[in-house]
Short mmCIF file of C-alpha atoms and ligand atoms in Angstrom, two decimals:
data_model
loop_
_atom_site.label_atom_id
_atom_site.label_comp_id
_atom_site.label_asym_id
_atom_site.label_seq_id
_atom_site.Cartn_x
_atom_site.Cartn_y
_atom_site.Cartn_z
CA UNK A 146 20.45 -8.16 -23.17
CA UNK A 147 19.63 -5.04 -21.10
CA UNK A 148 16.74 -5.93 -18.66
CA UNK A 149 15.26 -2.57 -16.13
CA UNK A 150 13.31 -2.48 -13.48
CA UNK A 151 11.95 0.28 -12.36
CA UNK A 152 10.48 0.03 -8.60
CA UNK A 153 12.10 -2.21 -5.86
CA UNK A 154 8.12 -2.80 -4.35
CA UNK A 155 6.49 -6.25 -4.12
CA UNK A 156 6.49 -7.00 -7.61
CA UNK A 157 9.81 -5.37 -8.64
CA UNK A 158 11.91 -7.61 -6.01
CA UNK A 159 9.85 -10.49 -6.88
CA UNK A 160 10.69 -10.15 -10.92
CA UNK A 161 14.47 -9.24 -9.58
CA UNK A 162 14.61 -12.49 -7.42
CA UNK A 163 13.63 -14.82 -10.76
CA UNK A 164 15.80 -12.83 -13.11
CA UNK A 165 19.20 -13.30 -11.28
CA UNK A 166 18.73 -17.02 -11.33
CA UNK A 167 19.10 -16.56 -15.24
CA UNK A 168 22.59 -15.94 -17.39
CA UNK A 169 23.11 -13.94 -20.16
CA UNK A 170 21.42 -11.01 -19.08
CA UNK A 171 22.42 -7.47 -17.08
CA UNK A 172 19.71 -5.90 -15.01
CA UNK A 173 19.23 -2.47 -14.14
CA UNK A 174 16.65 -2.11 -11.04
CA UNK A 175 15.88 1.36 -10.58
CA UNK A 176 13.57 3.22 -7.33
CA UNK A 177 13.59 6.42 -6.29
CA UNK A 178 14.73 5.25 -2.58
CA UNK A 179 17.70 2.61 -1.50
CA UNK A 180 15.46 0.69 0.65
CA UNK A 181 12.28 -1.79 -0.07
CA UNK A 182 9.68 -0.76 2.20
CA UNK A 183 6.68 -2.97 3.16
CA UNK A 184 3.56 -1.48 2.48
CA UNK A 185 1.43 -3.55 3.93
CA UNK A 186 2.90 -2.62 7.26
CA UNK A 187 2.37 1.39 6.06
CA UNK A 188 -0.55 1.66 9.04
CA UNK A 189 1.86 0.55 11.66
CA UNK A 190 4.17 3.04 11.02
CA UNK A 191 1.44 5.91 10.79
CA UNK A 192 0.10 4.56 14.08
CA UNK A 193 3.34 4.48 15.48
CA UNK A 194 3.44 0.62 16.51
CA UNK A 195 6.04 0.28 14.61
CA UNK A 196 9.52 2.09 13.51
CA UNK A 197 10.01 2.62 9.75
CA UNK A 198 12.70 0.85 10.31
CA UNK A 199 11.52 -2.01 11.26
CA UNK A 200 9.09 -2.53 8.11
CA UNK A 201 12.11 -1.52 5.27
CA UNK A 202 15.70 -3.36 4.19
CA UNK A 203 18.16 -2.22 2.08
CA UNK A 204 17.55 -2.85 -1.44
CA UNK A 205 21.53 -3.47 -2.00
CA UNK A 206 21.05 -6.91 0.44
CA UNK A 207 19.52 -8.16 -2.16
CA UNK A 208 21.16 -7.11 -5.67
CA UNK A 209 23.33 -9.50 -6.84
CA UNK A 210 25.98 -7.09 -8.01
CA UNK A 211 27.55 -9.21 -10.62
CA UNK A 212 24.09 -9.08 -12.43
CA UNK A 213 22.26 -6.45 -11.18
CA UNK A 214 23.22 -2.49 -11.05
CA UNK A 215 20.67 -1.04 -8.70
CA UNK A 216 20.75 2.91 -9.72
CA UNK A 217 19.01 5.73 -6.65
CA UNK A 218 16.58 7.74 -8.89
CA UNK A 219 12.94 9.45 -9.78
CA UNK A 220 11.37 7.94 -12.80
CA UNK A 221 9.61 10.72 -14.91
CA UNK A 222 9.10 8.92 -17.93
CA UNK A 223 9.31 5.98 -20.07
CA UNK A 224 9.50 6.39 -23.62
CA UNK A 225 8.27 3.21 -25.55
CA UNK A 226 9.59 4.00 -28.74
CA UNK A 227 13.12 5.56 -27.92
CA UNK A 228 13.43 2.32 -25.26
CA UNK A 229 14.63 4.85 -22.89
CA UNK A 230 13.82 5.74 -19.73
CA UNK A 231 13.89 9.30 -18.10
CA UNK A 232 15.11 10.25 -14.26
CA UNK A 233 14.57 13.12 -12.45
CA UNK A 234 18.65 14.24 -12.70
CA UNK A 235 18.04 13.96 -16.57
CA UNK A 236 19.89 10.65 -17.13
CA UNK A 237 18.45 8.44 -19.88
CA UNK A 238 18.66 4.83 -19.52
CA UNK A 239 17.88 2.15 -22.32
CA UNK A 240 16.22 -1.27 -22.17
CA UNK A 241 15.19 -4.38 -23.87
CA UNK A 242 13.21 -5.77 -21.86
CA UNK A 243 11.22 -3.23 -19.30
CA UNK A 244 9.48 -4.41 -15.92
CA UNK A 245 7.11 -1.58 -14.93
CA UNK A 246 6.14 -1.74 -11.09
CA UNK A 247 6.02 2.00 -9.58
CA UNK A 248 3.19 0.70 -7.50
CA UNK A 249 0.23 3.08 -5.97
CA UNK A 250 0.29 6.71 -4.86
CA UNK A 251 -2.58 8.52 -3.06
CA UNK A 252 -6.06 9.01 -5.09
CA UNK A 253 -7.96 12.54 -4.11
CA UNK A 254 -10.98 11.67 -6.25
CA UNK A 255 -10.97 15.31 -7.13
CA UNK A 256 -12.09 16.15 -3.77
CA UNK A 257 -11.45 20.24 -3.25
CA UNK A 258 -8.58 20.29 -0.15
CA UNK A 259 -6.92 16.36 -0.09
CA UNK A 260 -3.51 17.68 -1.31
CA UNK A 261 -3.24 20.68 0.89
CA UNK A 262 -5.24 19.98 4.34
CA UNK A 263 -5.48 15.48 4.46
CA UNK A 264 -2.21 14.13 5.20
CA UNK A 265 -1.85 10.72 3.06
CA UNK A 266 -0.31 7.39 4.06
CA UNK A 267 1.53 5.92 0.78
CA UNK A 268 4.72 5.28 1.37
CA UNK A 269 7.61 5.03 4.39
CA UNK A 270 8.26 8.95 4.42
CA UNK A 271 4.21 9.74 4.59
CA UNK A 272 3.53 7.01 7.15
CA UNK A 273 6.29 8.24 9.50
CA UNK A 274 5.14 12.10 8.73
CA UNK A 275 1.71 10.75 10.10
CA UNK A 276 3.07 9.81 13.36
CA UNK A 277 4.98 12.70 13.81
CA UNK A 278 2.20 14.72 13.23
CA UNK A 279 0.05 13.24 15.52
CA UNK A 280 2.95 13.29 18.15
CA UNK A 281 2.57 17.13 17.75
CA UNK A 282 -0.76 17.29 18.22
CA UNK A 283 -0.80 15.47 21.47
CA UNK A 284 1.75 18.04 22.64
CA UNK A 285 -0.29 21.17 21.24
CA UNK A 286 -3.16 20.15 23.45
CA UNK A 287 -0.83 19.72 26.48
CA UNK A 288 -0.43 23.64 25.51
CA UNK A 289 -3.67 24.72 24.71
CA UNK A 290 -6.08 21.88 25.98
CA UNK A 291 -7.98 22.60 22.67
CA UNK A 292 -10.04 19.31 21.81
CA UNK A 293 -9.48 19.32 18.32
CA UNK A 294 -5.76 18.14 18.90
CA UNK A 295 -6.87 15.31 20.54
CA UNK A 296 -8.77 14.25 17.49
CA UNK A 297 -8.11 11.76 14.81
CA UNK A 298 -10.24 11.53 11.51
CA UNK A 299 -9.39 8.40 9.16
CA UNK A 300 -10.84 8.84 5.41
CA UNK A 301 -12.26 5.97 4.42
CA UNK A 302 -13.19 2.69 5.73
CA UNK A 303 -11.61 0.88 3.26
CA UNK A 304 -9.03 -2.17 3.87
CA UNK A 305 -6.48 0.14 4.60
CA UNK A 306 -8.58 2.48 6.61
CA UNK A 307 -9.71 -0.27 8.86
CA UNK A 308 -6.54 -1.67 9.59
CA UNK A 309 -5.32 2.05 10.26
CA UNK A 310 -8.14 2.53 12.57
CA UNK A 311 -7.03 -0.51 14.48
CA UNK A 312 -3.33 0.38 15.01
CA UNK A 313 -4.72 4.06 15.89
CA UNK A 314 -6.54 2.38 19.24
CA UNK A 315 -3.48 0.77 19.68
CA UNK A 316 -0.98 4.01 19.82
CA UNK A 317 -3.70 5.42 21.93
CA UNK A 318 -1.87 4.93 25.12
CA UNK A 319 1.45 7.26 23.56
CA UNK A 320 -0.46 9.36 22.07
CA UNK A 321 -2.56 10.12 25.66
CA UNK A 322 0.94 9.97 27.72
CA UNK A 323 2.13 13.20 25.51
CA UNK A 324 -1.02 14.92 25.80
CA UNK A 325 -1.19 14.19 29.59
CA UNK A 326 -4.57 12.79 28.79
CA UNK A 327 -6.72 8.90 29.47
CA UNK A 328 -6.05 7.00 26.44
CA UNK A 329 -10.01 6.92 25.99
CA UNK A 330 -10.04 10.74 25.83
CA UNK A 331 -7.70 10.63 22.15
CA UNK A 332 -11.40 10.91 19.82
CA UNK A 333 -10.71 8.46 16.29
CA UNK A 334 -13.53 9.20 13.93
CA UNK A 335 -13.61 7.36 10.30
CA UNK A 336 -15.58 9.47 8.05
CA UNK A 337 -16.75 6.85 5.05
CA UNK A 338 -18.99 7.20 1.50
CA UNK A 339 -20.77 3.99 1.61
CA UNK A 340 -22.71 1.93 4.34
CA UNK A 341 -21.91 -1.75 3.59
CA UNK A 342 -18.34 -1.87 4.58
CA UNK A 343 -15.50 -4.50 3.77
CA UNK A 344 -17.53 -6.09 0.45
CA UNK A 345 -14.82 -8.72 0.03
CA UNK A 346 -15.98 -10.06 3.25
CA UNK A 347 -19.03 -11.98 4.64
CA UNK A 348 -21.43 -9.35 6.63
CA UNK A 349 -20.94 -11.20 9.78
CA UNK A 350 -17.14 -11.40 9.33
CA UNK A 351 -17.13 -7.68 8.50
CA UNK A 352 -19.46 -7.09 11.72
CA UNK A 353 -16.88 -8.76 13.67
CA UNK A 354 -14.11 -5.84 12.46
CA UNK A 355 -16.44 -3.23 12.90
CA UNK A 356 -18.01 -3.92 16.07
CA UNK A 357 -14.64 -4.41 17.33
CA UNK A 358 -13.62 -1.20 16.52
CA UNK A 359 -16.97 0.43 18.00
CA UNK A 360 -16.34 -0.92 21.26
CA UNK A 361 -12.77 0.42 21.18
CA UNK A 362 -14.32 3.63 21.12
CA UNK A 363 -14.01 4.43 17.58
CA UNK A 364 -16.78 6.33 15.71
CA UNK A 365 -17.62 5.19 12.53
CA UNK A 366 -19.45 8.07 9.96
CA UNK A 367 -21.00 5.79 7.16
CA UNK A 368 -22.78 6.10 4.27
CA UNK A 369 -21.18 10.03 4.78
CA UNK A 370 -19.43 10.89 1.24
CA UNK A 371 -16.76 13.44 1.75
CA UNK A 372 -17.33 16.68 -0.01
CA UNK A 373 -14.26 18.81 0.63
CA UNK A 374 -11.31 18.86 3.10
CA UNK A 375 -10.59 22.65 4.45
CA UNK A 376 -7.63 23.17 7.51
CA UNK A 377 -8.57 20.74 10.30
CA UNK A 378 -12.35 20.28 8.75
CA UNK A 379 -13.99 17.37 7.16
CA UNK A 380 -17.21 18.33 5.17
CA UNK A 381 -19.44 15.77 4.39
CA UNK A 382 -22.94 15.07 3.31
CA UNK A 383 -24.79 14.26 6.21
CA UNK A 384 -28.17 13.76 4.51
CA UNK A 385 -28.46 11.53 1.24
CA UNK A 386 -31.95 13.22 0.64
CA UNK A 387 -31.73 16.67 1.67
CA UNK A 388 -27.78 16.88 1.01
CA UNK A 389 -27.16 17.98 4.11
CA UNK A 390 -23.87 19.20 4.85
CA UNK A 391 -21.91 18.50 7.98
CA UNK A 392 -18.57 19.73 9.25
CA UNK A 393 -15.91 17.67 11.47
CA UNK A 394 -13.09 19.30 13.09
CA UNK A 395 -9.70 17.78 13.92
CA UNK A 396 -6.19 18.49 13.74
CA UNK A 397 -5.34 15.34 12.54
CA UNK A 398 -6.75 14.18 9.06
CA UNK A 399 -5.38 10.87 7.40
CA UNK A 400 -6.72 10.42 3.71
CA UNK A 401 -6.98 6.41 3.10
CA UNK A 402 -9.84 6.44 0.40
CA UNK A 403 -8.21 4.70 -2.00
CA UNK A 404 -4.98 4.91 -4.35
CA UNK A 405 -4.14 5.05 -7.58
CA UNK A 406 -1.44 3.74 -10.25
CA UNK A 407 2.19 6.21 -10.39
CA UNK A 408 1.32 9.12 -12.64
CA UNK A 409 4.62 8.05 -14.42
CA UNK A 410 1.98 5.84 -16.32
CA UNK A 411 -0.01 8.69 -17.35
CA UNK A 412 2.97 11.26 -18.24
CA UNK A 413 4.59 8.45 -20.23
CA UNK A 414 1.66 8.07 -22.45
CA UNK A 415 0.63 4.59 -22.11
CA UNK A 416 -3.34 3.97 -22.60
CA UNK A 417 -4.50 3.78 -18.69
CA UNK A 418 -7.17 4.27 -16.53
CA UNK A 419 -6.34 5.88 -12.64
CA UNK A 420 -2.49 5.12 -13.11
CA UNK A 421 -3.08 1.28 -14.03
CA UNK A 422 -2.81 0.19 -17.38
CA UNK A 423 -5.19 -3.10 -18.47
CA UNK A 424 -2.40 -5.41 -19.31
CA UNK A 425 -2.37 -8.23 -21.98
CA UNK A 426 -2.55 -11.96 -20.57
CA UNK A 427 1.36 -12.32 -20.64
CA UNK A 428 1.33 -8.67 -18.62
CA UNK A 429 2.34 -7.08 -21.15
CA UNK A 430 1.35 -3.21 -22.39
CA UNK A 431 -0.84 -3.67 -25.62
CA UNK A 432 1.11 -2.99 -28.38
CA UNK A 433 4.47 -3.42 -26.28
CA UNK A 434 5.58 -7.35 -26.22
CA UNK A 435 9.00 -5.63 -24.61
CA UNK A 436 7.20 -3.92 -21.61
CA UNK A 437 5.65 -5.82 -18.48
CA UNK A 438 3.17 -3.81 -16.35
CA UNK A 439 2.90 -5.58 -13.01
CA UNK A 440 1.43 -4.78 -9.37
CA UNK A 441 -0.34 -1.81 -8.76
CA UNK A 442 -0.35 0.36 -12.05
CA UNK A 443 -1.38 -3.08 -13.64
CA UNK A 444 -5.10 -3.86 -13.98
CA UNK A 445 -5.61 -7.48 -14.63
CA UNK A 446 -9.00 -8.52 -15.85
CA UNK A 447 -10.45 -11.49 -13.51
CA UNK A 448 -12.18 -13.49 -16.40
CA UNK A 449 -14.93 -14.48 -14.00
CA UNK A 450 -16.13 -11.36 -11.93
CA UNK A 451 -15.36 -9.27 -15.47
CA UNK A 452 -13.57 -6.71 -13.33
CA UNK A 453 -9.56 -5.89 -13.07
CA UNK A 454 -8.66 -7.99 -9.61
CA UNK A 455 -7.85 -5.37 -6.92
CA UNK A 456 -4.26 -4.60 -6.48
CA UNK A 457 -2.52 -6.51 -3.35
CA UNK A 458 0.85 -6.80 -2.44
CA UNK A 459 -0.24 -11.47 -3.02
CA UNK A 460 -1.13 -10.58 -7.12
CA UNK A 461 2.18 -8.10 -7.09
CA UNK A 462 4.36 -11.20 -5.73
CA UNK A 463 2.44 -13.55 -8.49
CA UNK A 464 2.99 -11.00 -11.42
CA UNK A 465 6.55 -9.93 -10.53
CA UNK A 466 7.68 -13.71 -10.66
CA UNK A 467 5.57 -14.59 -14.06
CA UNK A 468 7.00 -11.84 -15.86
CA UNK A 469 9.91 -12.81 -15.17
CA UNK A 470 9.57 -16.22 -16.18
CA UNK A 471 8.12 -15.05 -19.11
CA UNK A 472 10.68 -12.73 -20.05
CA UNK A 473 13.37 -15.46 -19.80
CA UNK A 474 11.01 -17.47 -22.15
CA UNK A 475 10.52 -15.31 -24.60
CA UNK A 476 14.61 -14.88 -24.50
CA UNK A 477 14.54 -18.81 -25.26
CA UNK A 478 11.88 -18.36 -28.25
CA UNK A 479 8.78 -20.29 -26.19
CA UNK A 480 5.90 -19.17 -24.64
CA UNK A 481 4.79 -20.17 -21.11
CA UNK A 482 0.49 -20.56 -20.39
CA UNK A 483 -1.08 -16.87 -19.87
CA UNK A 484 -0.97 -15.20 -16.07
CA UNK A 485 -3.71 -16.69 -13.76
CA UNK A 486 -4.45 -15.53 -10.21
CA UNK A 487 -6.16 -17.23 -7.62
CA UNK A 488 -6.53 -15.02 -4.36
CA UNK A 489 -5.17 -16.75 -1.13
CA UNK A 490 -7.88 -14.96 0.64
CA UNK A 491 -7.16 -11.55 2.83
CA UNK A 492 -6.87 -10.92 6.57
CA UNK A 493 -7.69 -7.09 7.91
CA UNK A 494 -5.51 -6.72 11.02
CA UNK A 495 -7.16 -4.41 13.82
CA UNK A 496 -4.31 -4.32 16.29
CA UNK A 497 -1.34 -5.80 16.99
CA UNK A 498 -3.40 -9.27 17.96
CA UNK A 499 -6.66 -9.17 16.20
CA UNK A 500 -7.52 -9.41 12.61
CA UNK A 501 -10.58 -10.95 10.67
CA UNK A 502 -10.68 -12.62 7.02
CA UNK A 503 -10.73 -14.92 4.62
CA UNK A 504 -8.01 -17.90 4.06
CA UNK A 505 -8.87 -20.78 1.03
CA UNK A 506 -12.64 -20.80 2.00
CA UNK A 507 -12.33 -20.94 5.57
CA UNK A 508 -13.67 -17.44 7.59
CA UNK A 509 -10.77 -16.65 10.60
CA UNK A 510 -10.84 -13.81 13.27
CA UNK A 511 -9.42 -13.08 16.34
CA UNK A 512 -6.09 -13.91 17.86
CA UNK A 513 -5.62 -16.95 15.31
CA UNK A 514 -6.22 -14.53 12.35
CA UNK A 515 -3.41 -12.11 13.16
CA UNK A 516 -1.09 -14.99 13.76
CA UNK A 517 -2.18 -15.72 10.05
CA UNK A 518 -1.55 -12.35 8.75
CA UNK A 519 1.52 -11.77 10.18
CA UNK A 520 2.94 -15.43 8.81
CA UNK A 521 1.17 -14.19 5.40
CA UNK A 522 3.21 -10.94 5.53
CA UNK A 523 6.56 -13.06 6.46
CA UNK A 524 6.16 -14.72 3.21
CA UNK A 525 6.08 -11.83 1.43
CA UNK A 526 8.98 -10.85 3.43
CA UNK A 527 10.66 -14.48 2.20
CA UNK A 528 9.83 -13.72 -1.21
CA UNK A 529 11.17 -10.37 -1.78
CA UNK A 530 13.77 -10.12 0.81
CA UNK A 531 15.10 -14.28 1.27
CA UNK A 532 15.62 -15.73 4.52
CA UNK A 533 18.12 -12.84 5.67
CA UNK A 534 15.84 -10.34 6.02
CA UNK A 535 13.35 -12.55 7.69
CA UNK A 536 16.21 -13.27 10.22
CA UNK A 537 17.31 -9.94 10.54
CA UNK A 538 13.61 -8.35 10.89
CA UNK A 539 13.39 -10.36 13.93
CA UNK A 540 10.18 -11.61 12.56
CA UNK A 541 10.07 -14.41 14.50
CA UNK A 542 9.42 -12.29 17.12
CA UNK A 543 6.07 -12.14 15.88
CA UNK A 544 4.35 -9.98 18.49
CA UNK A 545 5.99 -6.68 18.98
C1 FAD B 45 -1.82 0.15 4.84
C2 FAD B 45 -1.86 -0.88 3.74
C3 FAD B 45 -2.14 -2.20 4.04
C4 FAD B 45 -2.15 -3.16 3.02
N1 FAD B 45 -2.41 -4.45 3.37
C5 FAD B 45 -2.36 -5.41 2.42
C6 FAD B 45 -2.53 -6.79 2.77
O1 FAD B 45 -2.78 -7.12 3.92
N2 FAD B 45 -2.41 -7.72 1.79
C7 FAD B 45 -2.11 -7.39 0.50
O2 FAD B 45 -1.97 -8.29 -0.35
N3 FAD B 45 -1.96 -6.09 0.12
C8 FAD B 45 -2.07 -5.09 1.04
N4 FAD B 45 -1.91 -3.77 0.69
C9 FAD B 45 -1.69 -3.43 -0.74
C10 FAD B 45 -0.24 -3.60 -1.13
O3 FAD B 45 0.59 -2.91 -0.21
C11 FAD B 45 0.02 -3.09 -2.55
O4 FAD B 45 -0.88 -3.74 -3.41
C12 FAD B 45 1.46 -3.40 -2.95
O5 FAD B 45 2.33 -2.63 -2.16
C13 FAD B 45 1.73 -3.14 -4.44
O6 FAD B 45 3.03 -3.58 -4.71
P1 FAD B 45 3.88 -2.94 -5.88
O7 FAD B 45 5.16 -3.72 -5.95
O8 FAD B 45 3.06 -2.81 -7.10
O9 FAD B 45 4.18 -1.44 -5.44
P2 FAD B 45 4.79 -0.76 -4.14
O10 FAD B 45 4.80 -1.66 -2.99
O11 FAD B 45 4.03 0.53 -4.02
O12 FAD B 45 6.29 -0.43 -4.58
C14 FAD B 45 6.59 0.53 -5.57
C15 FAD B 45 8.06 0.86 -5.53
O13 FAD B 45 8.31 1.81 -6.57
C16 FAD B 45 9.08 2.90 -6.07
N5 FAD B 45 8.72 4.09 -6.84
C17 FAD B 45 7.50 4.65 -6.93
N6 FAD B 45 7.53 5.70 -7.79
C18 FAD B 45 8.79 5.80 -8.23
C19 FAD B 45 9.45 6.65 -9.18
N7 FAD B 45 8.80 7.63 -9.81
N8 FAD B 45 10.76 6.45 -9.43
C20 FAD B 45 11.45 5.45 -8.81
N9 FAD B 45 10.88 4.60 -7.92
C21 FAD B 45 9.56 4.77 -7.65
C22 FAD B 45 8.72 3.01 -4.60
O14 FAD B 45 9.76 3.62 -3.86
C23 FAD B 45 8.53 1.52 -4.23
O15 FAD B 45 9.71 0.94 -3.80
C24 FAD B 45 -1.90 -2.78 1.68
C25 FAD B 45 -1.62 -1.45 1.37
C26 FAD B 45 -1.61 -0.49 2.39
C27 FAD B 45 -1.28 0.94 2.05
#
């Protein structure tokens, strides 16, 4: 029984993890790099707080290579009815039983300049191209003491933007030392569509995150829907009535306004919306009992709100390890109860040693909060990665 994988994220190493407990079965886990990167920790390594390094292992560490052959390659397609899938060097690989979890890849919304002039922040290579960029720009202004170099635009105050924002105040004082400059003179705009930020959260929890970042110095465009990127310009609408356009210059423009499913999803035909394809209650593609769609190119309907749950590394972990167990149950001829998903609650970090959130029903911020996120991320770390990479992260070591 040929089991794939394809994708070594969250979801991926958390289907791996159950399915090498289990006998009788060879699995091939494919990705397109040889190391599991943690994406939560994407902002850090942007920001420069942290090394890529220090937020990826090696996905060999943990393939068990008596069950598991972990192949280096770019998935282009999957083809459901041939039970193939296609890689980038043209090699064909067949399945069973396929685990889908390609995870997310930057969304422009359509917006006229993202791809060529916004630099995006969606995987280790991306996030480190974001620090090195920004490195550069604090050394062009030691050149040409042009302004613009010393600014920073974030698009989007979204989760991700937020936290991004927070570990920008924080690499401040590198940033400044390059460009010979106070660490209050590096300017960190966010440029953002809506005015009610951070929805999941109470509007005095969010007030907390946002007023913390005001005071840090960082100025926050809301209610400001971005029209077009051009080189080093933001436009956005200024006015909501008159439609007003503005323009913001900076040589450093980080696109964080959301994400979207792999496009594999799309190219391979399966029925999807934005990369993410609305999966059955076992995971499952409709019409595909053999194929599980988990983590971020799944959309799983939360029976309550009546919308797909949004995509977190905490419902990747949960999928990942039910379809596996109910792939080995279906190899056994039972069924196991349909996937359910009950949030943990989520904690924004804003620097190394504040965050803000919710855990169960209780409302956390400050320096308790971020020693709750980063035990939350640990876990994930345990779950994907096992005790060894825990150890070997140095995560103990909790504030770097
Ligand atoms: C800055 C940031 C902060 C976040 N913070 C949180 C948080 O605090 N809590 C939370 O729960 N979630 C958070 N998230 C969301 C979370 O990171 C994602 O929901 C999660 O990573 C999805 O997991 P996944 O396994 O589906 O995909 P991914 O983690 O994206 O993994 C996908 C894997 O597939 C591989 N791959 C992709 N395309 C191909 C291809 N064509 N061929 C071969 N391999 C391929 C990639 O190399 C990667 O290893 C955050 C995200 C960001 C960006």
């Amino acid at each position: 029984m040929e089991v794939v994988i394809l994708g070594a994220g969250y979801a991926g190493l958390r289907a791996l993890k159950a399915l090498q407990k289990a006998d009788d079965l060879h699995i091939t886990l494919i990705d397109k790099n040889d190391y599991h990167y943690e994406a939560t920790d994407l902002h850090e390594v942007a920001a420069g707080t942290q090394t890529k390094e220090s937020i990826s292992y090696l996905i060999e560490d943990v393939v068990e290579s008596h069950k598991t052959t972990f192949i280096k390659g770019e998935v282009t397609k999957i083809d459901a009815e041939k039970q193939t899938v296609l890689l980038a060097d043209g090699k064909e690989i067949n399945y069973n039983y396929l685990i889908v979890a390609l995870g997310f890849e930057s969304e422009s919304f359509g917006i006229a300049g993202v791809e060529e002039f916004a630099l995006p922040m969606v995987n280790v290579e991306t996030a480190a191209a974001v620090h090195q960029h920004i490195l550069a720009m604090m050394q062009k202004y030691q050149e040409t003491k042009d302004e613009n170099y010393l600014k920073i635009v974030v698009c989007g105050a979204g989760f991700t933007g937020i936290e991004l924002l927070g570990a920008l105040v924080e690499g401040r004082k590198e940033y400044a030392q390059i460009a010979g400059v106070k660490p209050e003179d590096i300017q960190i705009y966010c440029v953002e569509a809506v005015d009610h930020l951070l929805p999941m959260f109470s509007e005095k929890l969010a007030a907390y995150g946002i007023d913390h970042l005001k005071s840090w110095g960082v100025q926050l465009l809301t209610g400001k829907p971005i029209k077009e990127i051009k080189a080093d310009t933001v436009v956005y609408q200024d006015d909501a009535e008159t439609k007003a356009l503005k323009e913001l210059t900076a040589k450093t423009i980080i696109w964080t306004t959301g994400v979207s499913g792999s496009h594999v999803i799309g190219a391979s035909g399966f029925e999807q919306r934005r990369g993410r394809v609305t999966v059955t209650d076992h995971l499952t593609a409709p019409d595909h009992e053999n194929i599980y769609v988990i983590g971020d190119v799944s959309a799983v309907m939360d029976a309550t709100s009546k919308r797909p749950y949004p995509t977190t590394a905490q419902i990747s972990l949960k999928m990942g390890h039910y379809a596996a167990k109910h792939l080995l149950a279906t190899l056994k001829g039972q069924t196991i109860a349909p996937f359910t998903f009950k949030s943990l609650g989520s904690v924004a970090s804003i620097g190394n040693s504040h965050a803000f959130g919710v855990v169960g029903a209780a409302e956390v911020k400050g320096y308790p909060a971020s020693f709750i996120k980063k035990a939350i991320l640990d876990r994930s770390l345990l779950e994907t990665g096992g005790i060894k990479e825990m150890l070997a992260k140095g995560r103990f070591d909790l504030y770097h």
